[in-house]
Coordinates of C-alpha atoms and ligand atoms in Angstrom, one line a residue:
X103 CA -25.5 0.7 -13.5
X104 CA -24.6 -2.7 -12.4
X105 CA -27.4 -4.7 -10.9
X106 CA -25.9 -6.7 -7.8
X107 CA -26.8 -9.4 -5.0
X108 CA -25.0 -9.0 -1.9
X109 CA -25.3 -10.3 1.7
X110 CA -26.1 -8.9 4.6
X111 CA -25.8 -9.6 8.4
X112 CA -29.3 -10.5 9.6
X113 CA -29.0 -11.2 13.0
X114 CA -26.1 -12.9 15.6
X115 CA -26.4 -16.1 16.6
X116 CA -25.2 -15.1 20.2
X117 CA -22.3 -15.4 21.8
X118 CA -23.1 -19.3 23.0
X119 CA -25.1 -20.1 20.1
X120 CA -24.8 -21.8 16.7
X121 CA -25.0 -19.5 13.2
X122 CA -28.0 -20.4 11.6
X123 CA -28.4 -19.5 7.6
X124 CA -31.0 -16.7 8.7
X125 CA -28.3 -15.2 10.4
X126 CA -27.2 -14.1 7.0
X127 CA -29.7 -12.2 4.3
X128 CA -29.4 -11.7 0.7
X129 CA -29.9 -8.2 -1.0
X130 CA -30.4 -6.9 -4.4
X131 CA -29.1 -3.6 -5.1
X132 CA -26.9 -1.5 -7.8
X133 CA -23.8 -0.6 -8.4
X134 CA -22.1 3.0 -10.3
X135 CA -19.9 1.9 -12.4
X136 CA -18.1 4.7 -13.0
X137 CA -14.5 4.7 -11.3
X138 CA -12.3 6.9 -9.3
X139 CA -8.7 7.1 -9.8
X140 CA -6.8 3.9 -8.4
X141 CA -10.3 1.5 -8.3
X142 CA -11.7 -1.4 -10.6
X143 CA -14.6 -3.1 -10.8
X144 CA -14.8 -7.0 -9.9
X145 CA -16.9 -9.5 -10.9
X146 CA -16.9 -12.4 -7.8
X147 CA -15.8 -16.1 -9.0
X148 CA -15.2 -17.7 -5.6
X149 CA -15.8 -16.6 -1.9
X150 CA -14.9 -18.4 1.4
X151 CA -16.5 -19.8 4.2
X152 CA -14.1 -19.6 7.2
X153 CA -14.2 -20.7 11.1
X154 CA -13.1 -17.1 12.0
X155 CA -15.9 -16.1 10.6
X156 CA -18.1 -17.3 13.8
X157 CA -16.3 -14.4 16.0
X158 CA -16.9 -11.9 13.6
X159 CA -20.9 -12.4 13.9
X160 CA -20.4 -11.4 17.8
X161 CA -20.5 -7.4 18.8
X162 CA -17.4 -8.3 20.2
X163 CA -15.2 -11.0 17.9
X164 CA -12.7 -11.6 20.4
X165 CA -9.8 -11.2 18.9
X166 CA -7.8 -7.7 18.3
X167 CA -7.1 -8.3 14.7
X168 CA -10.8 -9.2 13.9
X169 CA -13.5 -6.8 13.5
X170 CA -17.6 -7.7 14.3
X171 CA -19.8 -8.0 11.3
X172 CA -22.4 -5.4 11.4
X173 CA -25.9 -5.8 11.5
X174 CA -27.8 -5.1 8.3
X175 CA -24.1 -4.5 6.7
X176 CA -23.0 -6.3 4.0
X177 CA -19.9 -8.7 5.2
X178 CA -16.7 -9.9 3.9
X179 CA -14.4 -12.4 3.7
X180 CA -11.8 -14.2 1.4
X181 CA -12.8 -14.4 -2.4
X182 CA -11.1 -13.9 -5.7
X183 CA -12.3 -12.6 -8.9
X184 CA -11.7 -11.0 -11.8
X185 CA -11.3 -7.3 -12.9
X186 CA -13.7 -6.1 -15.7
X187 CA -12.5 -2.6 -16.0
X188 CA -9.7 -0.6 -14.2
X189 CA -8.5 2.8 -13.2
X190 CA -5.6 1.3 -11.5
X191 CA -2.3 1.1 -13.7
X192 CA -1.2 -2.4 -12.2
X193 CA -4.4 -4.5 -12.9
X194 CA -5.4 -4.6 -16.4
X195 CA -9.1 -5.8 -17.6
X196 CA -9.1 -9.9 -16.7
X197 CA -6.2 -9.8 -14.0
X198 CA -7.2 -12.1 -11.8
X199 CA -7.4 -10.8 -7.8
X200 CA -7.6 -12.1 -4.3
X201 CA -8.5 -10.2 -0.8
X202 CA -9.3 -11.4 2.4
X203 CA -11.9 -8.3 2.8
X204 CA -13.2 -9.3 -0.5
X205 CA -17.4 -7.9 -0.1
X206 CA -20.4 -11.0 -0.1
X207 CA -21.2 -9.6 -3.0
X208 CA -21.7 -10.3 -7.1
X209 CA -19.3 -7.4 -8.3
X210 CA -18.0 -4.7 -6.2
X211 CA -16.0 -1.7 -6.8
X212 CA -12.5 -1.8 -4.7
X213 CA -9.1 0.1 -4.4
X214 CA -6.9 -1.9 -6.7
X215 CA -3.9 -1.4 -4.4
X216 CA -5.7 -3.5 -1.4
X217 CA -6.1 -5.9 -3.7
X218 CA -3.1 -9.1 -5.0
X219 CA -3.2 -9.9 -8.4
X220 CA -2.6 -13.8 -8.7
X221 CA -1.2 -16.2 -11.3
X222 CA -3.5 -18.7 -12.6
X223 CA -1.0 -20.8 -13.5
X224 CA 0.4 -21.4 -10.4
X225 CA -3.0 -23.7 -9.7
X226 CA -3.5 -24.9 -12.9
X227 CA -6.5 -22.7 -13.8
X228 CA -8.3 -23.8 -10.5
X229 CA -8.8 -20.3 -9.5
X230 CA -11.2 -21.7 -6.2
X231 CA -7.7 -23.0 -5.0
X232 CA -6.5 -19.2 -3.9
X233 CA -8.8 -19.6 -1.2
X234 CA -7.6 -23.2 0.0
X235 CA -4.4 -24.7 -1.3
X236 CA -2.5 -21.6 -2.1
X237 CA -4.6 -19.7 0.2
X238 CA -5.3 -18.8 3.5
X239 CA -5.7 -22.1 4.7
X240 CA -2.8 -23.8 3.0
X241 CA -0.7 -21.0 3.7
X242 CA -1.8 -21.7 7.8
X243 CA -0.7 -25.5 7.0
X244 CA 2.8 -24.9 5.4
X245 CA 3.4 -22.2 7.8
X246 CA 2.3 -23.8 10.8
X247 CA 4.1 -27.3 10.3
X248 CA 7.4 -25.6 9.0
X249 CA 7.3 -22.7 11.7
X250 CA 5.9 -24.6 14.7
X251 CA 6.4 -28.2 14.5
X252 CA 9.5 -29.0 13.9
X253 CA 9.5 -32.1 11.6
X254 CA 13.0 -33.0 11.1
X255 CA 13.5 -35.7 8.4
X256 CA 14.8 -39.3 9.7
X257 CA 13.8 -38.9 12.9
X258 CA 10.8 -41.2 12.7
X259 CA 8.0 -38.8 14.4
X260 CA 4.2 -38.9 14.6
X261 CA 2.3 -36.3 13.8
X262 CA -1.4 -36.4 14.9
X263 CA -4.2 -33.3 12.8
X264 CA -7.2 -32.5 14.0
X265 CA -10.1 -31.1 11.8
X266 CA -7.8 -33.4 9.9
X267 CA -10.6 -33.3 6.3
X268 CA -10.8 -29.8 6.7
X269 CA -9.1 -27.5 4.7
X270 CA -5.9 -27.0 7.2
X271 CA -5.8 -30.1 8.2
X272 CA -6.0 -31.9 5.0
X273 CA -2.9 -29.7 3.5
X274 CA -1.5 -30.0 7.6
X275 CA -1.3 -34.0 7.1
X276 CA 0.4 -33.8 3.8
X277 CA 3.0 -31.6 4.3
X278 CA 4.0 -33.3 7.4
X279 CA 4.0 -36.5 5.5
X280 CA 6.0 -34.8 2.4
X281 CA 8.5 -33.3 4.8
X282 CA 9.3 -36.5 6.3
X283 CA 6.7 -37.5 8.7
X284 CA 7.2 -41.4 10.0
X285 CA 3.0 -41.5 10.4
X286 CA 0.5 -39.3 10.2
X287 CA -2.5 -39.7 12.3
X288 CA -6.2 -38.0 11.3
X289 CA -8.7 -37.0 13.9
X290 CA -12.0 -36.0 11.4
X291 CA -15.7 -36.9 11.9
X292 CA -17.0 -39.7 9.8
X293 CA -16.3 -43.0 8.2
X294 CA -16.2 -41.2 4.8
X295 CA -13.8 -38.2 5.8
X296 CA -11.7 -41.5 7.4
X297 CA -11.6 -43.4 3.7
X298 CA -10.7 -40.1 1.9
X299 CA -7.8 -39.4 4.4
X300 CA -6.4 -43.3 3.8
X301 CA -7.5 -43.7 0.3
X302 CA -6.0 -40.6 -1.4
X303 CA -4.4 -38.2 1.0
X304 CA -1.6 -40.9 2.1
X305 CA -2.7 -40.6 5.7
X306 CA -1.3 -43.3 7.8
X307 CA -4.4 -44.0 10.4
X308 CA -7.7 -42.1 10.9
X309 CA -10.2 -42.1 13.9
X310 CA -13.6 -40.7 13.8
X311 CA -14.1 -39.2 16.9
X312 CA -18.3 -39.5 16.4
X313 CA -18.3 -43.2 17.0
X314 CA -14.6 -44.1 18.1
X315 CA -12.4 -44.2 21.7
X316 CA -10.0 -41.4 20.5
X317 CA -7.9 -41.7 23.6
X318 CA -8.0 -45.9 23.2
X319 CA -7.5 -45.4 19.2
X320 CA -4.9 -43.0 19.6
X321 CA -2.7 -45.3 21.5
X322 CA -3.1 -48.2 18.9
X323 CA -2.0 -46.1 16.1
X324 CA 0.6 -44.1 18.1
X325 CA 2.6 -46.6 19.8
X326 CA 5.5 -44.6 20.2
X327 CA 3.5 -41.3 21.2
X328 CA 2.8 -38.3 19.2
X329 CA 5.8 -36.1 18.8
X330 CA 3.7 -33.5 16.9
X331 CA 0.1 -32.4 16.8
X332 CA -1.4 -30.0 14.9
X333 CA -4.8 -28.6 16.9
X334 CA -7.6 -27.7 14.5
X335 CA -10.1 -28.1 17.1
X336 CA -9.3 -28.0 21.0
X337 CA -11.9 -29.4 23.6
X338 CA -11.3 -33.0 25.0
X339 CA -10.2 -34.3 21.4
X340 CA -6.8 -31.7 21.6
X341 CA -6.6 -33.1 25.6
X342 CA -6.7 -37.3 24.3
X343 CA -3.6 -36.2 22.0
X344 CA -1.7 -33.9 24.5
X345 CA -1.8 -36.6 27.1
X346 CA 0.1 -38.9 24.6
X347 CA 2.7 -36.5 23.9
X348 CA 6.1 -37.3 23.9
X349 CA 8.7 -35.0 26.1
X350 CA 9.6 -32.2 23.6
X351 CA 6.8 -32.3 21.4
X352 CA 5.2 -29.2 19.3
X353 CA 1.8 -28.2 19.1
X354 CA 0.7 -26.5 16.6
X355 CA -2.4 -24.1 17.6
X356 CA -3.8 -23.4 14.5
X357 CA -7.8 -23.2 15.9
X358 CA -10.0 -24.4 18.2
X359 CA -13.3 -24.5 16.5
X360 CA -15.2 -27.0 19.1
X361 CA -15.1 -23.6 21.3
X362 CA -16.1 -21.1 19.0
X363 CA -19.8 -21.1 19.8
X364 CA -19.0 -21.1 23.3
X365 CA -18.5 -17.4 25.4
X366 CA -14.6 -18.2 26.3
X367 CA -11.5 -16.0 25.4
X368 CA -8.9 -17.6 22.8
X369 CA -6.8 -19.6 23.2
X370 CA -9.6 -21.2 25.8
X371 CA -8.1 -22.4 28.5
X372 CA -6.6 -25.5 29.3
X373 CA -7.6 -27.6 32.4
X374 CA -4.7 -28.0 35.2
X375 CA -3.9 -31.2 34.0
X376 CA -2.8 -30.1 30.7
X377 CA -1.3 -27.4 31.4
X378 CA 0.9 -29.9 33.6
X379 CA 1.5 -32.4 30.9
X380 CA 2.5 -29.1 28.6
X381 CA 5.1 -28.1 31.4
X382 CA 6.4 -31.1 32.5
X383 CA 7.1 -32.8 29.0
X384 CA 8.4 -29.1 27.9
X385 CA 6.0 -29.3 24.7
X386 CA 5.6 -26.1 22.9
X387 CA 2.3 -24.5 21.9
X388 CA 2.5 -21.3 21.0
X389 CA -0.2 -19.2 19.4
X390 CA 0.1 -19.4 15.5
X391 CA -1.6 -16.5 13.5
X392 CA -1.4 -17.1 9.3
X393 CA -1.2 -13.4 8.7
X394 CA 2.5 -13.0 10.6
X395 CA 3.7 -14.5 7.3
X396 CA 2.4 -12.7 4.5
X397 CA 6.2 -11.3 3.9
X398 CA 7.0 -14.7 2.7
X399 CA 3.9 -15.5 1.1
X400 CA 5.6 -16.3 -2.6
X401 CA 8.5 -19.0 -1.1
X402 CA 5.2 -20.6 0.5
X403 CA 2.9 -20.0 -2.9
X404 CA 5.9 -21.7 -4.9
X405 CA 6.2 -24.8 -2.7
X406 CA 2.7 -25.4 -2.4
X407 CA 2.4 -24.8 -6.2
X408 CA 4.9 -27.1 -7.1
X409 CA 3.1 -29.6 -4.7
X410 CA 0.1 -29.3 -6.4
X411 CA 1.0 -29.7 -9.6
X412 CA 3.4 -32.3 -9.8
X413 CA 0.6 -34.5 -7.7
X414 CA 2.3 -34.9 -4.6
X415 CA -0.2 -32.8 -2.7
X416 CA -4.2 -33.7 -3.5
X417 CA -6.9 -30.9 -3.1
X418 CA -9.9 -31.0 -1.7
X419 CA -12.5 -29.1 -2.2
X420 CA -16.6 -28.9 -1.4
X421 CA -18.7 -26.3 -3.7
X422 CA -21.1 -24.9 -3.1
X423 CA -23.3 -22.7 -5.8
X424 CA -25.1 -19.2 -5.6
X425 CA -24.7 -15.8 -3.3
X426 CA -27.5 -16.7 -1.9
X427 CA -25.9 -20.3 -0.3
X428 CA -23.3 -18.2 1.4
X429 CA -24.8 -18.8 4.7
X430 CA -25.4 -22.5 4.1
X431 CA -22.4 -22.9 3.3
X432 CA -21.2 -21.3 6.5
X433 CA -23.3 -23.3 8.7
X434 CA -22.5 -26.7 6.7
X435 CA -18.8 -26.5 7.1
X436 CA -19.1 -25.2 11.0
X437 CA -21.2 -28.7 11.2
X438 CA -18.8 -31.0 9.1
X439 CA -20.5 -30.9 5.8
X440 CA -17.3 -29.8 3.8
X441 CA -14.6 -32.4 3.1
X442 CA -11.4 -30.1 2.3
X443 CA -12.1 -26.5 1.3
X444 CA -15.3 -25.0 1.4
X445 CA -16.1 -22.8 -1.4
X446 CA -18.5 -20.9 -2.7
X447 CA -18.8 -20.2 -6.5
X448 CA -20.4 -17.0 -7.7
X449 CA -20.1 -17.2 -11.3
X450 CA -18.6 -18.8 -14.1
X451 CA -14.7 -18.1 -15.0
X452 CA -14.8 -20.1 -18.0
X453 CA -14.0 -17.1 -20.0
X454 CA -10.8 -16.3 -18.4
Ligands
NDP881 P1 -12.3 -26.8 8.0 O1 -12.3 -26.9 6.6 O2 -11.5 -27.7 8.9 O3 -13.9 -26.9 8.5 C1 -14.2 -26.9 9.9 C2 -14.2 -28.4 10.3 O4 -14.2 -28.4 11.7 C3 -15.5 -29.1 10.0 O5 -15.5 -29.7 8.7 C4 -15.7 -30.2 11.0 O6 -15.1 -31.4 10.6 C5 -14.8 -29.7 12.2 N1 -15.5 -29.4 13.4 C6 -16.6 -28.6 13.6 N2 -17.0 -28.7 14.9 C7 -16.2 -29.5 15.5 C8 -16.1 -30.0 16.8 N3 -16.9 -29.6 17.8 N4 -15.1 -30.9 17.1 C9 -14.2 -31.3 16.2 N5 -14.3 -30.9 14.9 C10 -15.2 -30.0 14.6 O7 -12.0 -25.3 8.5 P2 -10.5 -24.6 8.2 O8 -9.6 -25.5 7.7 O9 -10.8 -23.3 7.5 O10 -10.1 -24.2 9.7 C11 -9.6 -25.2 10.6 C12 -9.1 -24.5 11.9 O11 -8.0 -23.7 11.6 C13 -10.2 -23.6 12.6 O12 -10.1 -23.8 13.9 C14 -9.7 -22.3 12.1 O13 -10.1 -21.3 13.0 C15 -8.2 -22.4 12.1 N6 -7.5 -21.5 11.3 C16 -6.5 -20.8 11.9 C17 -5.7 -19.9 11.1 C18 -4.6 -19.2 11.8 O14 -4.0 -18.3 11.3 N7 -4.3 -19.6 13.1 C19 -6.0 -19.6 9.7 C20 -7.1 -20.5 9.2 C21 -7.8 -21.3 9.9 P3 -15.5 -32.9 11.2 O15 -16.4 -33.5 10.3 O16 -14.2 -33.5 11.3 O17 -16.1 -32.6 12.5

């Protein structure tokens, strides 16, 4: 019998209101050990805290390829661990594993074949990076700059991020820069998330949209427009950078987390006048969804990789400790309080 903490949905926060930790409650409970043919037993290193997440604590999430959190069920989410004994032929005892349905929970038994076995070496050892650099959200930045905005080497553009400390948009900003961005622009919200995105992600300019004139700021450090934007967060922060737009610009439509504790369909819907700049500049923004490109997630995992560990790509990351933070840590990085990834750690992985 394995002892184990898990969490449980306590209650929603509504569909126009903000999650609260309380929304989320911690269980103890136990675990048989013994396995069926094809499972293993996990132990949890490092579990995410993700925007999307928000929908998922409404009865109805909004989205056809998300399901609602249950109340008084245990939830799930990104995480990766470590297998401490296996029925499953393909994962030995100490593979290292990712899911996105990975349980909020200190071990859990799973079906090894939902489950991708990854290589620590591909992130130096910095297992928490599966869930940000080489994971979801880095695979959202690479995919969504190569795929959607159409950076073309030499021909001087501007791209402008959004959520531009966050996980995606921290990775967004550097890719664009590494695959030949003339300036990059951050959009992020505070003086600290400003330095950090100067000091040591080789942004080129960075407006905090708290205390700052975005639409006045933009135009000083876009003097020559924005020829590519890539939208973490929608609201009037995404209409100041459409409206400077050059004619045959790309958005990228990554998220639009300033809406997602509001009652509105996604995408939400653009005013008139946006939807007229769209049209009559003929600037793309198309709907972008991660999970279209998991058939060429090992191109992307080897780029990002070799990013990472020849230093031209930093990481960021904000950790968090304990089960028991999980909803914390939710709450904190809806607010701001993450700069880059935020990540929960579970337990220790210094024996791997
Ligand atoms: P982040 O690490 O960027 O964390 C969320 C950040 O959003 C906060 O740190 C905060 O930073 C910012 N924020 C919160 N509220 C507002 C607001 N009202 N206005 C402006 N900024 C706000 O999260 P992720 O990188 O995981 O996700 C970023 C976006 O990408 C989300 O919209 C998410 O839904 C989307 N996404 C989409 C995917 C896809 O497949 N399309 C996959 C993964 C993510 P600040 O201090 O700057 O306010």
């Amino acid at each position: 019998m394995v002892l184990v903490k898990r969490v449980v949905l306590n209650s929603r926060p509504g569909k126009d209101g903000a999650p609260e930790p309380g929304n989320f409650r911690v269980e103890e409970t136990t675990l048989e050990p013994d396995l069926e043919d094809g499972e293993v037993l996990v132990r949890t290193l490092y579990l995410s805290v993700d925007p999307y997440m928000r929908c998922r604590m409404n009865e109805d999430t909004g989205a056809d390829y998300l399901t609602p959190w249950q109340l008084g069920e245990r939830v799930d989410g990104g995480g990766v661990g470590v297998v401490e004994s296996s029925r499953c032929g393909a994962l030995s005892v100490g593979a290292v594993v990712t899911f996105l349905n990975w349980p909020w929970q200190t071990h859990a038994v799973l079906t090894g074949t939902a489950l991708r076995k990854v290589d620590p070496q591909l992130v130096d050892g910095h297992l928490s990076h599966f869930l940000g650099a080489l994971g979801m959200t880095g695979l959202s930045a690479f995919f969504g700059v190569r795929e959607e905005g159409h950076v073309t080497k030499g021909a001087k553009q501007t791209m402008v991020v959004s959520g531009a400390a966050g996980a995606c948009g921290s990775m967004a900003g550097q890719i664009g820069r590494l695959d030949g961005c003339l300036g990059v622009v951050g959009i992020c919200g505070s003086e600290e998330k400003c330095r950090t995105l100067l000091e040591d992600l080789g942004f080129s300019a960075a407006i905090n949209y708290r205390t700052e004139d975005v639409p006045a700021r933009l135009k000083a450090c876009c003097p020559d427009g924005v020829d590519v934007y890539f939208d973490n967060v929608g609201g009037a922060i995404s209409d100041a950078v459409i409206s400077q737009m050059n004619p045959g610009g790309h958005v990228i439509l990554c998220g639009q987390i300033s809406q997602y504790n509001k009652d509105v369909p996604y995408p939400p819907p653009l005013s008139q006048e946006i939807q007229e700049v769209l049209r009559g500049r003929n600037i793309t923004r198309e709907r972008f969804v991660v999970l279209r490109y998991t058939d060429r997630l090992d191109e992307a995992l080897c780029e990002l990789s070799r990013w990472l560990r020849s230093g031209q790509i930093k990481v960021l990351e904000t950790v968090i400790n304990g089960i028991e933070k999980m909803g914390d840590a939710f709450c904190s990085m809806m607010e701001g309080g993450n700069v880059g990834k935020q990540i929960v750690k579970i337990s220790e992985c210094s024996s791997l």
